[in-house]
Amino acid sequence: MDDTELYAKAKRLARECLIVDTHLDVPYHVMEHPADVAERTSSTDFDYPRARDGELACPFFAVYVPHSYETAGGAYAYAEKTISFVEQLVARRPDRFALVRAPEEIAPANAKGCIAIALGIENGAPLEGKLDNIRHFYDRGIRYITLAHSRANHICDASYDTLRPWNGLSPFGRLVVAEMNRVGMMIDISHLSDSAAFQVLRLSRAPVLASHSSCRFFTPGYERNMSDDLIRALAANGGVIDVNFGSEFLVDSIHQADLRVSAEIRNYAAEHHLKSTDDEAVRFARSYKKSHVIPYADVRDVAEHIDHVVKLVGIDHVGIGSDFDGLGDELPKGLKDVSGYPNLIVELLKRGYSEEAIRKVCSGNVCRVWHEAERIARER
Ligand SMILES: [Zn+2]
């Protein structure tokens, strides 16, 4: 099969698979930098025309809540505002977008020419200490909650935070896990500290999601990615790790280069008493990055991570969690935006993945976890 034939086959498979990508940061990105994603844009990774080119059936839009709302208050209101923003975006173009609340709603939405949009909250801050808010957000259409983001919150510790106030989950966080199981809300362990993630896996009756994490095997010491032990525990619980496309998540040398460049930029700002958003700091960051170019990963690197999970725990526990519109300029060659998914499928075909295996990676596994969360909630 030549490259054109292979791409055509990948594209057909992509369409049949109904690709579900569990993490795109479209709402926050577009709220910060307005763009009409119903039409082609140059400022986002996601828009309708490119999503159609890439055969994307159902992106999960992250209702991302910055940590500042955890400390200053207003997280619940901010989550509400973001959900309304997405509802309005969809309402403006009912010919192009549809909100979905269950896997069964994806195909009918696609059949009408719509991209099916599902919702997850990134950062449990908007629960604001009230278990009832899990049901509230479920009723608003949210189908997963990433328990924490960059810092520890009132639910659990976070991988990027050196402070570990809870040594895993807080007492409230333990109740959150039980209530999410009871309601049928998927639990997302991306961004959590290892101990928080392991505690979730011990407590949760339902399979758990890592909506946008890659394998720490390739980036030793980077806790934001999942260790082999964590992936084994996730699989034992029936869950799925959806691989993040960020170059620094995929390749250690890129991760190290990124750390070095970020440290230099931070040091400069500190020495000159600047905030990172000050003009001079932004100018310095831009010119420093120009003279210290960080390379990009490649679509093959994403496939390497998928291969690694498959070797560890089999084909039933890996999926796609791109982090499009959440990464800035660090997406791999071949996966620069939502039109790129067929390139990943080409790579999987080259590696001998069967059509059935590709179907599981593209949507089957995550839809199983989604269904299981609902089933276990009904079972009680
Ligand atoms: Zn994230």
XYZ file of C-alpha atoms and ligand atoms in Angstrom:
381
model
C 0.000 0.000 0.000
C 1.500 3.381 -0.950
C 1.230 6.486 1.236
C -1.847 7.867 -0.532
C -3.699 4.579 -0.155
C -2.624 4.281 3.456
C -3.853 7.808 4.224
C -7.180 7.092 2.492
C -7.575 3.940 4.573
C -6.698 5.860 7.771
C -9.227 8.545 6.914
C -11.988 5.986 6.313
C -11.131 4.237 9.577
C -11.068 7.550 11.427
C -14.579 8.315 10.170
C -15.890 4.869 11.147
C -14.244 4.975 14.597
C -16.001 8.170 15.741
C -12.870 9.678 17.283
C -13.347 10.874 20.857
C -10.584 13.164 22.165
C -10.954 13.695 25.908
C -9.156 16.998 26.316
C -9.298 20.202 24.280
C -8.909 23.599 25.943
C -11.089 25.401 23.412
C -13.391 27.272 25.858
C -10.617 28.937 27.878
C -8.514 29.662 24.809
C -11.409 31.257 22.928
C -12.628 33.184 25.976
C -9.121 34.648 26.282
C -8.490 35.088 22.541
C -11.858 35.427 20.796
C -12.237 33.478 17.538
C -15.147 31.964 15.636
C -14.381 28.251 15.725
C -17.400 27.466 13.550
C -15.228 28.797 10.699
C -11.577 28.295 9.835
C -9.314 30.297 12.167
C -5.568 30.830 12.386
C -5.471 31.316 16.159
C -6.822 27.970 17.433
C -5.934 24.284 17.077
C -9.628 23.414 16.818
C -12.249 24.705 14.434
C -15.147 23.101 12.591
C -13.587 22.810 9.109
C -10.352 21.260 10.413
C -12.237 18.995 12.841
C -14.166 17.666 9.833
C -10.907 17.196 7.875
C -9.517 15.239 10.823
C -12.714 13.174 11.251
C -13.060 14.269 14.875
C -16.435 13.013 16.110
C -16.464 14.165 19.725
C -14.036 16.458 21.494
C -14.373 16.910 25.239
C -14.118 20.659 25.841
C -12.411 21.354 29.156
C -14.202 23.755 31.441
C -10.874 24.868 32.868
C -10.920 26.751 36.165
C -7.646 28.525 37.079
C -6.252 27.889 40.545
C -6.656 31.554 41.503
C -10.411 30.911 41.908
C -9.718 28.218 44.489
C -7.926 30.720 46.710
C -9.831 33.929 45.927
C -13.285 32.323 45.556
C -15.611 32.367 42.573
C -14.684 28.955 41.103
C -18.301 27.758 40.888
C -19.381 30.985 39.180
C -16.443 30.807 36.774
C -17.297 27.208 35.812
C -20.922 28.268 35.246
C -19.773 31.175 33.070
C -17.601 28.836 30.983
C -20.379 26.266 30.531
C -22.726 29.070 29.386
C -20.042 30.259 26.985
C -19.938 26.812 25.354
C -23.743 26.589 25.297
C -23.872 29.905 23.446
C -21.140 28.847 21.036
C -23.201 25.752 20.188
C -26.522 27.629 20.082
C -25.111 30.095 17.543
C -24.262 27.288 15.104
C -26.691 24.377 15.616
C -25.783 23.308 12.067
C -22.150 22.714 13.113
C -22.075 21.872 16.827
C -24.191 19.810 19.223
C -23.704 19.219 22.946
C -23.813 15.554 23.901
C -24.272 13.889 27.290
C -23.836 10.201 26.385
C -21.797 8.164 23.888
C -25.004 7.195 22.043
C -25.596 10.838 21.129
C -22.333 11.172 19.170
C -23.291 9.367 15.945
C -26.698 11.082 15.573
C -25.039 14.496 16.057
C -22.400 13.634 13.439
C -25.104 12.413 11.057
C -26.587 15.935 11.138
C -23.200 17.355 10.145
C -22.387 18.448 13.709
C -19.276 17.968 15.786
C -20.491 16.402 19.053
C -19.138 18.367 22.007
C -18.912 16.777 25.450
C -17.855 18.609 28.600
C -15.432 17.972 31.456
C -14.351 20.308 34.268
C -10.597 20.715 34.694
C -9.957 21.424 38.384
C -12.411 20.409 41.124
C -12.278 23.903 42.661
C -15.876 24.742 41.572
C -17.255 22.048 43.885
C -16.469 24.596 46.613
C -16.672 21.963 49.331
C -20.226 20.885 48.476
C -20.888 17.307 47.320
C -24.252 18.394 45.868
C -22.374 20.369 43.227
C -21.306 17.090 41.575
C -24.940 16.344 40.749
C -25.457 19.978 39.760
C -22.619 19.907 37.232
C -23.674 16.479 35.981
C -27.119 17.936 35.280
C -25.390 20.805 33.456
C -23.846 18.222 31.097
C -20.416 17.758 32.680
C -19.247 14.157 32.317
C -15.832 14.204 33.993
C -14.037 16.253 36.600
C -10.237 16.494 36.692
C -9.921 16.630 40.476
C -7.070 19.170 40.541
C -4.994 21.289 38.162
C -1.641 23.014 38.743
C -1.865 23.262 42.528
C -3.295 21.291 45.406
C -6.905 22.261 46.061
C -9.478 21.310 48.706
C -9.871 17.875 47.048
C -6.329 16.588 46.545
C -2.648 17.217 45.792
C -1.404 18.058 42.295
C 1.621 16.810 40.348
C 3.016 20.282 39.595
C 2.778 21.425 43.223
C 5.690 20.799 45.570
C 3.357 21.361 48.519
C 1.444 18.195 49.404
C -1.021 19.293 52.082
C -3.098 16.096 51.883
C -0.552 13.429 51.040
C -3.064 12.366 48.372
C -6.772 13.022 48.751
C -8.258 15.305 51.399
C -11.032 13.897 53.624
C -13.489 15.809 51.385
C -11.748 14.380 48.298
C -12.522 10.844 49.492
C -16.206 11.754 49.691
C -15.952 13.326 46.220
C -14.765 10.010 44.738
C -17.716 8.145 46.279
C -20.216 10.791 45.178
C -18.863 10.891 41.609
C -19.304 7.105 41.459
C -22.845 7.493 42.812
C -23.763 10.185 40.279
C -22.052 8.553 37.273
C -19.494 11.323 36.782
C -16.145 10.077 35.437
C -13.114 10.786 37.633
C -10.104 12.238 35.807
C -6.714 11.698 37.472
C -4.588 13.740 35.031
C -2.708 16.479 36.936
C -2.904 14.599 40.256
C 0.066 13.704 42.433
C 0.924 10.002 42.399
C -0.439 9.399 45.872
C -3.706 11.173 45.052
C -4.070 9.112 41.840
C -3.362 5.812 43.620
C -5.844 6.672 46.359
C -8.527 7.451 43.767
C -7.844 4.093 42.107
C -8.150 2.268 45.425
C -11.437 3.979 46.311
C -13.264 4.278 42.987
C -15.859 1.625 42.167
C -15.925 2.826 38.557
C -13.094 2.832 35.998
C -11.130 6.053 35.977
C -9.875 8.323 33.204
C -6.548 10.106 32.730
C -7.899 12.586 30.194
C -4.575 14.040 28.951
C -1.444 12.352 30.301
C 1.407 10.506 28.622
C 3.838 7.836 29.854
C 6.487 8.775 32.436
C 8.592 5.893 31.091
C 9.761 8.318 28.373
C 10.128 11.364 30.673
C 11.615 10.062 33.938
C 10.794 12.175 36.961
C 7.968 14.092 35.275
C 5.086 13.336 37.628
C 2.508 14.964 35.316
C 2.906 11.844 33.129
C 1.862 8.432 34.444
C 4.346 5.896 35.797
C 4.162 2.279 34.696
C 2.854 1.291 38.148
C 0.120 3.897 37.910
C -0.841 2.707 34.422
C -1.033 -0.870 35.750
C -3.275 0.227 38.622
C -5.428 2.263 36.214
C -5.827 -0.767 33.943
C -6.618 -3.076 36.871
C -9.513 -0.753 37.674
C -10.649 -0.867 34.006
C -9.642 2.688 33.205
C -7.975 4.435 30.284
C -4.990 6.770 29.769
C -5.566 9.217 26.938
C -2.200 10.247 25.545
C -1.286 13.949 25.611
C 0.221 15.234 22.320
C 2.473 17.915 23.874
C 6.073 17.514 22.636
C 7.400 17.987 26.176
C 5.080 15.212 27.413
C 6.430 12.840 24.773
C 10.215 13.201 24.506
C 12.612 13.636 27.441
C 15.207 15.773 25.607
C 12.423 18.189 24.623
C 11.071 18.156 28.167
C 14.529 18.996 29.537
C 15.075 21.752 26.950
C 11.697 23.220 27.847
C 12.565 23.200 31.560
C 15.877 24.975 30.843
C 14.295 27.655 28.664
C 11.446 28.253 31.128
C 13.934 28.560 34.014
C 16.019 31.128 32.095
C 12.917 33.175 31.320
C 11.753 32.993 34.942
C 15.206 33.997 36.223
C 15.328 36.983 33.911
C 11.943 38.177 35.113
C 12.943 37.700 38.764
C 16.263 39.537 38.328
C 14.505 42.470 36.700
C 11.553 42.438 39.100
C 9.076 41.738 36.298
C 5.830 39.792 36.184
C 5.714 37.177 33.400
C 2.978 39.191 31.681
C 4.938 42.489 31.686
C 5.893 43.728 28.206
C 9.621 43.499 28.822
C 9.319 39.932 30.177
C 7.206 38.898 27.189
C 9.748 40.488 24.817
C 12.618 38.686 26.523
C 10.766 35.345 26.458
C 10.062 35.738 22.759
C 13.643 36.560 21.781
C 15.128 33.934 24.120
C 12.896 31.245 22.594
C 13.939 32.384 19.132
C 17.602 31.881 19.941
C 17.020 28.640 21.909
C 14.649 26.751 19.645
C 12.990 23.737 21.282
C 12.418 20.943 18.758
C 9.054 19.311 18.128
C 8.103 15.724 18.685
C 6.611 13.745 15.829
C 3.389 11.809 15.331
C 5.577 8.684 15.738
C 6.300 9.715 19.333
C 2.589 9.688 20.148
C 2.410 6.185 18.660
C 5.404 5.181 20.842
C 3.423 6.135 23.944
C 0.370 4.219 22.732
C 2.631 1.211 22.040
C 4.074 1.463 25.534
C 0.651 1.335 27.209
C -0.349 -1.582 24.981
C 2.814 -3.499 25.919
C 2.228 -2.821 29.611
C -1.493 -3.505 29.981
C -2.975 -4.385 26.588
C -5.048 -2.552 24.007
C -8.084 -1.841 26.231
C -6.614 0.983 28.298
C -5.306 3.673 25.941
C -6.918 6.543 24.051
C -6.445 10.092 22.806
C -6.295 13.255 24.973
C -4.544 15.770 22.722
C -4.638 18.911 24.916
C -5.242 20.937 21.717
C -5.552 24.655 22.445
C -4.002 24.093 25.856
C -0.374 23.676 24.853
C 0.693 26.666 22.833
C 3.411 26.060 20.280
C 4.577 22.600 21.257
C 2.463 20.227 19.194
C 4.223 17.464 17.287
C 4.816 17.368 13.554
C 1.801 15.779 11.894
C -0.499 16.671 14.813
C -0.433 20.452 14.749
C -4.214 20.729 14.901
C -7.435 18.694 14.819
C -7.006 17.866 11.132
C -4.096 15.575 12.081
C -5.773 12.521 13.634
C -5.609 10.442 10.411
C -1.796 10.858 10.458
C -1.763 9.108 13.832
C -3.906 6.322 12.434
C -1.503 5.957 9.480
C 1.268 5.476 12.041
C -0.729 2.852 13.957
C -1.519 0.996 10.705
C 2.201 0.992 9.836
C 2.857 -0.570 13.239
C 0.444 -3.396 12.521
C -2.532 -2.284 14.630
C -5.711 -4.026 13.504
C -8.828 -2.040 12.641
C -10.390 -3.330 15.853
C -7.393 -2.146 17.900
C -7.511 1.295 16.261
C -11.219 1.548 17.023
C -10.474 0.937 20.712
C -7.759 3.613 20.798
C -9.875 6.187 18.944
C -13.057 5.855 21.006
C -13.923 2.320 22.133
C -11.938 2.406 25.358
C -13.055 5.806 26.530
C -16.691 5.074 25.675
C -16.441 1.866 27.726
C -15.242 3.897 30.740
C -18.010 6.438 30.134
C -20.669 3.680 29.973
C -19.259 1.930 33.037
C -19.420 5.115 35.113
C -23.109 5.382 34.220
C -23.832 1.698 34.758
C -22.165 1.561 38.172
C -24.096 4.667 39.229
C -27.389 2.923 38.351
C -26.324 -0.296 40.077
C -26.312 0.921 43.684
Zn -4.408 20.192 31.707
